[in-house]
Amino acid sequence: MTELDVARHSHLVDPQLHVWGWEIPVYLFLGGMAAGVMILTTLLLARPGERSRALRWLPFAAPALVTVGMVALFLDLEHKLFVWRFYLAFRWTSPMSWGAWILLVVYPVSLLVALAALADDQAGWLAGRLGPLGGLVRRARALALPRAEGLRAANLVVGIGLGLYTGVLLSTLGARALWASSVLGPLFLVSGLSTGAALLMLFPVSHDERHALARWDLWAIGAEVVLLLLFLVGLASGPAASQAAAGLLLGGPYTAAFWALVVVTGLGVPALLEVLEGRKVLRATLVAPALVLVGGLALRWIMVAAGQV
Amino acid sequence: MTARRYAMAVDTRRCVGCNACVISCKTENALPSGGFRDWIVQEVHGTFPDLTMQIRSERCNHCGDTPCVAACPTGASHVADGGVVLVSKHKCTGCKACMASCPYGARWVHPDGYVDKCTFCLHRVERGQVPACQETCPTRALTFGDLADPASEVSRLVNRRPNLVLQPGAGTRPYVFFLT
Ligand code: SF4
Ligand code: SF4
């Protein structure tokens, strides 16, 4: 028997492990989804053939999601007035620092890609709506159009970086056994791809585009299942602390939520629906993407919360 | 002269868990209600009636390998004179990356919005005094000093007495030694 008694009882210090609340999982969820949107819209825009009008607007989802995510991150800061301190330093050992800078790079790249993707009449409408900023939109679009291909390549790279970072942020904080896994970066990246695809499927993209998204989503879900398995096996075969962490998801307090929300709701059921829709057994609905989004948020929520017990 | 390397030896055979170090630290460093830079842990091992108990006065280990400093995006967390790990409150955003990376829970959020932790009372050490916790300890369980100096009291204790550090597997190379 071992009994530990810590003689400090204070909401400031104990439970001192719980440093991050809802803001960080939400931020990781939105960041991952933005990464997925950046990657997938780039791939869709690069395909030959017609583009739906909805798809032309959708690259704007990435900066929008990142903005909401940054608000969540900002809410988590204990000293909000010092947020600019992130941008006085670049510390290569700190993923928090990487993230702050990546988020800043996301804006110009994804906005220029989005402007270049618009049809002429859409761009004209947007410039008209933005009043004094309209001229800027026109000039930025003129800048982006001839460079669309290079910008899309950059978008892909930044998107992958953003998606990986959302997992690496946790995995480098080695003090938490559940997070100490190099699989987290790729896992959050493919989960971001899946949630990004799901978000795009909520919009009226063309039949053909929807079909491509569903197919890519299936690949992402497949990869996610493999990576989740690797993650759990890696933990379960590690030292005692890792095994205890694996136990949280395999028989411990987070087991029910993990299997029900992440595995069944977020991976299994939508994968099945997408397969059936692909075979034209079922009509494509918004159910599968909605479930993927629930699963993606649950994955981050559970990872952040369970890592801190 | 070699560089200084501050360290502390905590004699678990002397410590009675009276919390005097905790209170003197709070007073010396004007910590707000509910905030602590050091604390007492009582660990009981064994099966009744074969029980052993260890009482430890714990604080930041001023590690030799500092995940907290590596995780800090702004450089607020840094390694200062003698290997002491400090937080510059004027650079800290309160992002808590350092707290999530410290295996010992040595850090906490000050109500003013920055992260706070033990400083080894560097402000006192610079005046030639010992840390407040050591000065107050009625059983003289705490010994602060320069581990790079083989003649120092802390060097002698750590070299002579069996001791352990907390969570050696975390790879942080702590500089607070618990004499057993
Ligand atoms: S005990 Fe924690 S806060 Fe102190 S130096 Fe080590 S890792 Fe950093
Ligand atoms: S909370 Fe402050 S000291 Fe800790 S990592 Fe963030 S900026 Fe650095």
Coordinates of C-alpha atoms and ligand atoms in Angstrom, one line a residue:
Chain A
M1 CA 0.0 0.0 0.0
T2 CA 1.1 3.5 -0.7
E3 CA -0.7 6.5 0.6
L4 CA 0.2 10.0 -0.4
D5 CA -0.9 12.9 1.7
V6 CA -0.2 16.4 0.4
A7 CA -0.6 19.1 3.0
R8 CA -1.6 21.9 0.7
H9 CA -5.2 22.5 -0.1
S10 CA -5.8 25.5 -2.3
H11 CA -7.7 26.1 -5.5
L12 CA -4.7 27.9 -6.9
V13 CA -2.4 24.9 -6.4
D14 CA -4.6 21.7 -6.2
P15 CA -5.5 19.9 -8.2
Q16 CA -2.5 21.5 -9.7
L17 CA -2.3 19.2 -12.6
H18 CA -5.4 20.6 -14.1
V19 CA -3.9 23.6 -15.8
W20 CA -6.0 23.7 -19.0
G21 CA -9.8 23.9 -19.1
W22 CA -12.2 23.9 -22.1
E23 CA -10.4 26.5 -24.0
I24 CA -7.4 24.4 -25.1
P25 CA -9.4 21.4 -26.5
V26 CA -11.7 23.8 -28.4
Y27 CA -8.7 25.6 -29.7
L28 CA -7.0 22.4 -30.8
F29 CA -10.3 21.2 -32.4
L30 CA -10.7 24.4 -34.4
G31 CA -7.0 24.6 -35.3
G32 CA -7.1 21.0 -36.5
M33 CA -10.3 21.6 -38.5
A34 CA -8.7 24.8 -40.1
A35 CA -5.7 22.7 -41.0
G36 CA -8.0 20.1 -42.6
V37 CA -9.9 22.8 -44.5
M38 CA -6.6 24.3 -45.8
I39 CA -5.3 21.0 -47.0
L40 CA -8.6 19.7 -48.5
T41 CA -9.7 22.9 -50.3
T42 CA -6.2 23.1 -51.8
L43 CA -6.5 19.6 -53.1
L44 CA -10.1 20.2 -54.4
L45 CA -9.1 23.5 -56.1
A46 CA -6.1 21.8 -57.8
R47 CA -8.4 19.2 -59.4
P48 CA -9.2 19.8 -63.1
G49 CA -12.8 20.6 -64.1
E50 CA -15.6 22.7 -62.7
R51 CA -15.7 24.1 -59.2
S52 CA -18.9 24.7 -57.3
R53 CA -19.6 28.2 -56.2
A54 CA -19.7 27.0 -52.6
L55 CA -16.2 25.5 -52.8
R56 CA -14.9 28.9 -54.1
W57 CA -16.0 30.5 -50.8
L58 CA -14.8 27.7 -48.5
P59 CA -11.1 28.5 -48.2
F60 CA -12.2 31.4 -46.1
A61 CA -13.3 28.9 -43.5
A62 CA -9.7 28.3 -42.5
P63 CA -8.9 31.9 -41.3
A64 CA -12.4 32.1 -39.7
L65 CA -11.8 28.9 -37.7
V66 CA -8.4 30.0 -36.7
T67 CA -9.7 33.3 -35.5
V68 CA -12.3 31.7 -33.3
G69 CA -9.7 29.2 -32.0
M70 CA -7.4 32.1 -31.1
V71 CA -10.1 33.7 -29.2
A72 CA -10.4 30.5 -27.1
L73 CA -6.7 30.4 -26.6
F74 CA -6.7 34.1 -25.6
L75 CA -9.4 33.4 -23.0
D76 CA -7.2 30.8 -21.5
L77 CA -4.3 33.2 -21.0
E78 CA -4.0 34.3 -17.4
H79 CA -2.4 37.5 -18.4
K80 CA -4.2 38.6 -21.5
L81 CA -2.6 42.0 -21.7
F82 CA 0.7 40.3 -22.3
V83 CA -0.4 38.4 -25.3
W84 CA 1.9 40.4 -27.5
R85 CA 4.8 38.8 -25.6
F86 CA 4.3 35.7 -27.9
Y87 CA 5.5 37.8 -30.8
L88 CA 8.6 39.2 -29.1
A89 CA 10.3 35.9 -29.0
F90 CA 10.6 32.8 -31.1
R91 CA 11.6 29.9 -28.9
W92 CA 12.3 26.8 -31.0
T93 CA 12.0 24.4 -28.0
S94 CA 8.5 25.6 -27.3
P95 CA 5.6 24.3 -29.4
M96 CA 3.4 27.0 -27.8
S97 CA 5.7 29.5 -29.5
W98 CA 5.7 27.6 -32.8
G99 CA 1.9 27.6 -32.7
A100 CA 1.6 31.3 -32.1
W101 CA 3.8 32.0 -35.1
I102 CA 2.1 29.4 -37.4
L103 CA -1.2 31.0 -36.6
L104 CA 0.1 34.3 -37.8
V105 CA 1.4 32.7 -41.1
V106 CA -2.0 31.1 -41.7
Y107 CA -3.7 34.4 -42.3
P108 CA -1.9 35.8 -45.3
V109 CA -1.5 32.5 -47.0
S110 CA -5.0 31.2 -46.6
L111 CA -6.6 34.6 -47.3
L112 CA -4.7 35.0 -50.6
V113 CA -5.6 31.4 -51.6
A114 CA -9.2 32.1 -50.8
L115 CA -9.2 35.4 -52.8
A116 CA -7.6 33.6 -55.8
A117 CA -10.2 30.9 -55.6
L118 CA -13.2 33.3 -56.0
A119 CA -15.0 33.7 -59.3
D120 CA -14.8 37.2 -60.7
D121 CA -18.4 38.1 -59.8
Q122 CA -17.9 36.7 -56.3
A123 CA -14.8 38.8 -55.8
G124 CA -16.6 41.8 -57.1
W125 CA -19.5 41.2 -54.7
L126 CA -17.1 40.8 -51.8
A127 CA -15.1 43.9 -52.6
G128 CA -18.4 45.8 -52.9
R129 CA -19.5 44.7 -49.5
L130 CA -16.3 45.6 -47.7
G131 CA -16.6 49.3 -48.4
P132 CA -13.3 51.0 -47.8
L133 CA -11.5 47.6 -47.7
G134 CA -12.8 46.8 -51.2
G135 CA -9.7 48.3 -52.9
L136 CA -7.5 46.2 -50.8
V137 CA -9.4 43.0 -51.7
R138 CA -9.1 43.8 -55.3
R139 CA -5.4 44.5 -55.1
A140 CA -4.7 41.4 -53.0
R141 CA -6.6 39.3 -55.5
A142 CA -4.7 40.7 -58.4
L143 CA -1.5 39.8 -56.5
A144 CA -2.8 36.3 -55.7
L145 CA -4.3 35.3 -59.1
P146 CA -1.1 34.8 -61.1
R147 CA 0.6 33.1 -58.1
A148 CA -2.4 30.8 -57.3
E149 CA -0.4 27.6 -57.7
G150 CA 2.5 28.6 -55.5
L151 CA 0.1 29.9 -52.9
R152 CA -1.8 26.7 -52.9
A153 CA 1.5 24.8 -52.3
A154 CA 2.2 27.1 -49.4
N155 CA -1.3 26.6 -48.1
L156 CA -0.7 22.8 -48.1
V157 CA 2.5 23.1 -46.2
V158 CA 1.2 25.5 -43.6
G159 CA -2.0 23.4 -43.2
I160 CA 0.1 20.3 -42.5
G161 CA 2.2 22.3 -40.1
L162 CA -0.8 23.6 -38.3
G163 CA -2.4 20.1 -38.1
L164 CA 0.7 18.5 -36.7
Y165 CA 1.3 21.3 -34.3
T166 CA -2.1 20.8 -32.6
G167 CA -0.9 17.3 -31.5
V168 CA 2.7 18.2 -30.9
L169 CA 1.7 20.9 -28.5
L170 CA 0.5 18.1 -26.1
S171 CA 3.1 15.5 -26.9
T172 CA 6.1 17.6 -26.0
L173 CA 4.8 18.3 -22.6
G174 CA 6.3 15.1 -21.3
A175 CA 5.1 15.5 -17.7
R176 CA 1.8 13.9 -18.7
A177 CA 2.2 10.2 -19.5
L178 CA -0.9 10.2 -21.7
W179 CA 0.6 12.9 -23.9
A180 CA 4.1 11.5 -24.1
S181 CA 3.5 9.9 -27.5
S182 CA 5.0 10.9 -30.8
V183 CA 1.9 9.5 -32.5
L184 CA -0.2 12.5 -31.2
G185 CA 1.0 14.8 -34.0
P186 CA 0.0 12.6 -36.9
L187 CA -3.1 11.5 -35.0
F188 CA -4.3 15.1 -34.6
L189 CA -3.4 15.8 -38.2
V190 CA -5.6 13.1 -39.7
S191 CA -8.3 13.9 -37.2
G192 CA -8.1 17.5 -38.4
L193 CA -8.4 16.2 -42.0
S194 CA -11.4 14.2 -41.1
T195 CA -13.1 17.1 -39.3
G196 CA -12.1 19.5 -42.1
A197 CA -13.7 17.2 -44.6
A198 CA -16.8 17.0 -42.4
L199 CA -17.1 20.7 -42.2
L200 CA -16.8 21.1 -46.0
M201 CA -19.5 18.5 -46.5
L202 CA -21.9 20.6 -44.5
F203 CA -21.9 23.1 -47.4
P204 CA -23.6 22.7 -50.7
V205 CA -20.5 21.7 -52.7
S206 CA -21.1 19.8 -56.0
H207 CA -21.9 16.1 -56.0
D208 CA -18.5 15.3 -57.4
E209 CA -16.7 17.4 -54.7
R210 CA -18.8 15.8 -52.0
H211 CA -17.9 12.4 -53.3
A212 CA -14.2 13.2 -53.3
L213 CA -14.4 14.6 -49.7
A214 CA -16.2 11.5 -48.5
R215 CA -13.6 9.3 -50.1
W216 CA -10.7 11.3 -48.5
D217 CA -12.6 11.3 -45.2
L218 CA -12.7 7.5 -45.3
W219 CA -8.9 7.4 -45.8
A220 CA -8.5 9.8 -42.9
I221 CA -10.7 7.8 -40.7
G222 CA -8.8 4.6 -41.6
A223 CA -5.5 6.3 -40.8
E224 CA -7.0 7.6 -37.5
V225 CA -8.0 4.1 -36.4
V226 CA -4.5 2.8 -37.1
L227 CA -2.9 5.7 -35.3
L228 CA -5.2 5.4 -32.3
L229 CA -4.3 1.7 -32.1
L230 CA -0.6 2.5 -32.3
F231 CA -1.1 5.1 -29.6
L232 CA -2.9 2.8 -27.2
V233 CA -0.5 -0.1 -27.9
G234 CA 2.4 2.2 -27.4
L235 CA 1.1 3.4 -24.1
A236 CA 0.0 -0.1 -22.9
S237 CA 3.4 -1.6 -23.6
G238 CA 5.3 1.3 -22.0
P239 CA 6.5 1.9 -18.4
A240 CA 4.1 1.8 -15.5
A241 CA 3.1 5.5 -15.8
S242 CA 2.2 5.0 -19.5
Q243 CA 0.2 1.9 -18.7
A244 CA -1.7 3.8 -16.1
A245 CA -2.4 6.5 -18.7
A246 CA -3.6 3.9 -21.2
G247 CA -5.8 2.5 -18.4
L248 CA -7.7 5.8 -18.4
L249 CA -9.0 4.9 -21.8
L250 CA -9.1 1.1 -21.4
G251 CA -11.2 0.5 -18.3
G252 CA -10.7 3.8 -16.4
P253 CA -12.8 6.9 -16.0
Y254 CA -12.6 8.1 -19.6
T255 CA -13.3 4.7 -21.2
A256 CA -17.0 5.1 -21.8
A257 CA -16.6 8.6 -23.3
F258 CA -13.7 7.6 -25.4
W259 CA -15.2 4.5 -27.0
A260 CA -18.7 5.9 -27.3
L261 CA -17.9 9.4 -28.6
V262 CA -14.6 9.0 -30.3
V263 CA -14.5 5.5 -31.7
V264 CA -18.2 4.7 -32.4
T265 CA -19.7 8.1 -33.0
G266 CA -16.7 9.8 -34.5
L267 CA -15.2 7.0 -36.5
G268 CA -17.2 3.9 -36.9
V269 CA -20.7 5.1 -37.7
P270 CA -19.6 7.9 -40.1
A271 CA -17.3 5.6 -41.9
L272 CA -20.1 3.1 -42.3
L273 CA -22.5 5.8 -43.5
E274 CA -19.9 7.1 -46.0
V275 CA -19.3 3.7 -47.4
L276 CA -23.0 3.1 -47.8
E277 CA -23.5 6.6 -49.4
G278 CA -20.6 5.8 -51.7
R279 CA -22.3 2.7 -52.8
K280 CA -25.5 4.7 -53.3
V281 CA -27.3 2.5 -50.8
L282 CA -28.0 5.6 -48.7
R283 CA -28.6 9.2 -49.7
A284 CA -25.8 11.5 -48.6
T285 CA -27.0 13.5 -45.6
L286 CA -25.4 15.8 -43.0
V287 CA -25.4 13.0 -40.4
A288 CA -22.0 11.5 -41.1
P289 CA -20.1 14.9 -41.1
A290 CA -22.0 16.0 -38.0
L291 CA -20.9 12.8 -36.2
V292 CA -17.3 13.3 -37.3
L293 CA -17.3 16.7 -35.8
V294 CA -18.6 15.4 -32.5
G295 CA -15.9 12.8 -32.5
G296 CA -13.2 15.2 -33.3
L297 CA -14.1 17.5 -30.5
A298 CA -14.5 14.6 -28.1
L299 CA -11.0 13.3 -29.0
R300 CA -9.3 16.5 -28.1
W301 CA -11.5 17.1 -25.0
I302 CA -10.8 13.6 -23.7
M303 CA -7.0 13.8 -24.5
V304 CA -6.6 17.2 -22.8
A305 CA -8.7 16.3 -19.7
A306 CA -7.4 12.7 -19.3
G307 CA -3.8 13.9 -19.7
Q308 CA -4.2 16.0 -16.6
V309 CA -5.6 13.6 -14.1
Chain B
M1 CA 36.4 29.2 -9.9
T2 CA 33.7 26.9 -11.4
A3 CA 30.1 28.2 -11.9
R4 CA 27.8 28.0 -8.9
R5 CA 25.1 25.3 -8.8
Y6 CA 22.6 25.9 -6.1
A7 CA 20.9 22.9 -4.6
M8 CA 19.0 21.9 -1.5
A9 CA 19.2 18.9 0.7
V10 CA 15.9 18.0 2.6
D11 CA 16.5 15.6 5.5
T12 CA 13.5 13.4 5.6
R13 CA 14.7 12.0 8.9
R14 CA 14.5 15.4 10.5
C15 CA 11.4 16.8 8.9
V16 CA 8.4 16.5 11.1
G17 CA 6.0 18.2 8.7
C18 CA 5.3 21.2 10.9
N19 CA 4.7 23.5 7.8
A20 CA 6.9 26.2 9.2
C21 CA 8.8 26.4 5.9
V22 CA 5.5 26.8 4.0
I23 CA 4.4 29.7 6.2
S24 CA 7.7 31.4 6.3
C25 CA 7.9 31.2 2.5
K26 CA 4.5 32.7 2.2
T27 CA 5.5 35.6 4.5
E28 CA 8.9 36.2 3.0
N29 CA 7.5 36.3 -0.6
A30 CA 4.2 37.9 0.2
L31 CA 2.3 35.1 -1.5
P32 CA -1.5 35.6 -1.9
S33 CA -4.0 33.6 0.0
G34 CA -4.0 30.1 -1.4
G35 CA -0.7 30.3 -3.2
F36 CA 2.3 28.2 -2.1
R37 CA 5.8 27.8 -3.4
D38 CA 6.6 24.9 -1.1
W39 CA 4.5 22.2 0.5
I40 CA 4.6 19.1 2.7
V41 CA 4.1 15.6 1.4
Q42 CA 3.6 12.7 3.7
E43 CA 4.0 9.3 2.0
V44 CA 3.1 6.1 3.8
H45 CA 4.3 2.7 2.6
G46 CA 3.7 -0.9 3.5
T47 CA 1.0 -3.0 5.1
F48 CA -0.1 -2.6 8.6
P49 CA 1.6 -3.0 11.0
D50 CA 4.8 -2.7 8.9
L51 CA 4.4 0.9 7.9
T52 CA 7.0 3.4 7.0
M53 CA 6.4 7.1 6.6
Q54 CA 8.4 9.7 4.9
I55 CA 7.7 13.4 5.3
R56 CA 9.1 15.7 2.7
S57 CA 9.2 19.5 2.3
E58 CA 8.9 19.8 -1.5
R59 CA 9.4 22.8 -3.8
C60 CA 10.6 23.4 -7.4
N61 CA 13.6 21.1 -8.0
H62 CA 15.5 23.7 -10.0
C63 CA 16.1 21.0 -12.4
G64 CA 19.2 20.6 -14.5
D65 CA 17.1 19.7 -17.5
T66 CA 14.2 22.1 -17.5
P67 CA 11.1 21.1 -19.5
C68 CA 9.3 24.2 -18.1
V69 CA 11.9 26.5 -19.6
A70 CA 11.9 24.7 -22.9
A71 CA 8.1 24.9 -23.1
C72 CA 7.9 28.6 -22.4
P73 CA 7.1 30.6 -25.6
T74 CA 8.2 34.0 -24.4
G75 CA 11.4 33.3 -22.5
A76 CA 9.6 34.3 -19.2
S77 CA 10.7 31.0 -17.7
H78 CA 14.5 31.0 -17.6
V79 CA 17.5 29.6 -15.8
A80 CA 19.2 32.3 -13.7
D81 CA 22.4 32.5 -11.7
G82 CA 23.4 29.2 -10.1
G83 CA 20.9 27.1 -12.1
V84 CA 17.9 28.6 -10.3
V85 CA 14.8 28.5 -12.5
L86 CA 12.9 31.7 -12.4
V87 CA 9.8 33.3 -14.1
S88 CA 10.0 37.0 -15.2
K89 CA 6.5 38.1 -14.4
H90 CA 6.8 40.9 -16.9
K91 CA 7.2 38.5 -19.8
C92 CA 4.7 35.8 -18.7
T93 CA 1.5 35.5 -20.6
G94 CA 0.0 32.9 -18.3
C95 CA -0.3 30.4 -21.1
K96 CA 0.5 27.6 -18.6
A97 CA 2.6 25.5 -21.1
C98 CA 5.3 25.4 -18.3
M99 CA 2.8 24.1 -15.8
A100 CA 1.7 21.3 -18.1
S101 CA 5.4 20.3 -18.6
C102 CA 6.5 20.3 -15.0
P103 CA 6.3 16.8 -13.6
Y104 CA 6.2 18.0 -10.0
G105 CA 3.4 20.5 -10.0
A106 CA 5.8 23.1 -8.7
R107 CA 4.1 26.0 -10.5
W108 CA 0.9 27.8 -10.0
V109 CA -1.0 30.8 -11.4
H110 CA -0.7 33.9 -9.3
P111 CA -4.0 35.9 -9.1
D112 CA -2.2 38.7 -10.9
G113 CA -2.0 36.5 -14.0
Y114 CA 1.5 35.2 -14.1
V115 CA 3.0 31.9 -13.2
D116 CA 4.8 31.7 -9.8
K117 CA 7.1 29.3 -8.2
C118 CA 10.0 28.8 -5.8
T119 CA 13.0 31.1 -6.4
F120 CA 15.3 29.5 -3.8
C121 CA 14.9 33.0 -2.3
L122 CA 17.6 34.2 -4.7
H123 CA 17.0 37.8 -3.4
R124 CA 18.1 36.6 0.1
V125 CA 20.9 34.4 -1.2
E126 CA 22.3 37.4 -3.1
R127 CA 22.5 39.2 0.3
G128 CA 24.4 36.3 1.8
Q129 CA 21.3 34.9 3.6
V130 CA 19.8 31.4 3.4
P131 CA 16.3 30.8 1.9
A132 CA 13.5 31.7 4.3
C133 CA 12.3 28.1 4.6
Q134 CA 15.7 27.0 5.8
E135 CA 16.1 29.8 8.2
T136 CA 12.7 29.0 9.8
C137 CA 13.0 25.2 9.9
P138 CA 13.0 24.3 13.6
T139 CA 14.5 20.8 13.0
R140 CA 17.1 22.1 10.6
A141 CA 16.0 19.7 8.0
L142 CA 16.7 22.0 5.1
T143 CA 20.2 22.8 3.8
F144 CA 20.7 25.2 0.8
G145 CA 24.1 25.7 -0.8
D146 CA 26.4 25.5 -3.7
L147 CA 26.8 21.9 -5.0
A148 CA 29.7 22.9 -7.2
D149 CA 31.7 23.7 -4.0
P150 CA 32.8 20.4 -2.5
A151 CA 33.3 22.0 0.8
S152 CA 29.8 23.3 1.2
E153 CA 27.4 21.8 3.7
V154 CA 24.9 20.7 1.0
S155 CA 27.7 18.9 -1.0
R156 CA 28.8 17.1 2.1
L157 CA 25.3 16.0 2.9
V158 CA 24.5 14.8 -0.6
N159 CA 27.8 13.0 -0.9
R160 CA 27.7 11.4 2.5
R161 CA 24.1 10.5 3.1
P162 CA 21.9 8.2 0.9
N163 CA 19.5 10.3 -0.9
L164 CA 16.9 10.3 -3.7
V165 CA 15.4 12.8 -6.1
L166 CA 11.8 12.9 -7.1
Q167 CA 10.7 11.1 -10.3
P168 CA 14.3 10.4 -11.6
G169 CA 12.7 8.8 -14.6
A170 CA 11.3 12.1 -15.8
G171 CA 14.8 13.0 -16.9
T172 CA 14.8 16.4 -15.4
R173 CA 17.9 16.0 -13.2
P174 CA 16.5 17.6 -10.0
Y175 CA 18.7 19.6 -7.7
V176 CA 16.6 19.1 -4.6
F177 CA 17.9 16.0 -2.8
F178 CA 15.9 14.1 -0.2
L179 CA 18.2 12.5 2.4
T180 CA 16.9 9.2 3.6
Ligands
SF4_1 S1 10.5 21.3 -10.7 FE1 9.2 21.8 -12.4 S2 9.2 24.1 -12.4 FE2 11.0 23.4 -11.2 S3 12.7 23.3 -12.7 FE3 11.8 21.3 -12.5 S4 10.3 21.2 -14.2 FE4 10.8 23.3 -13.9
SF4_2 S1 2.8 30.6 -18.3 FE1 4.3 32.2 -18.4 S2 6.2 31.2 -17.7 FE2 4.8 29.6 -18.2 S3 5.2 29.0 -20.3 FE3 3.6 30.5 -20.4 S4 4.6 32.5 -20.7 FE4 6.2 31.0 -20.0

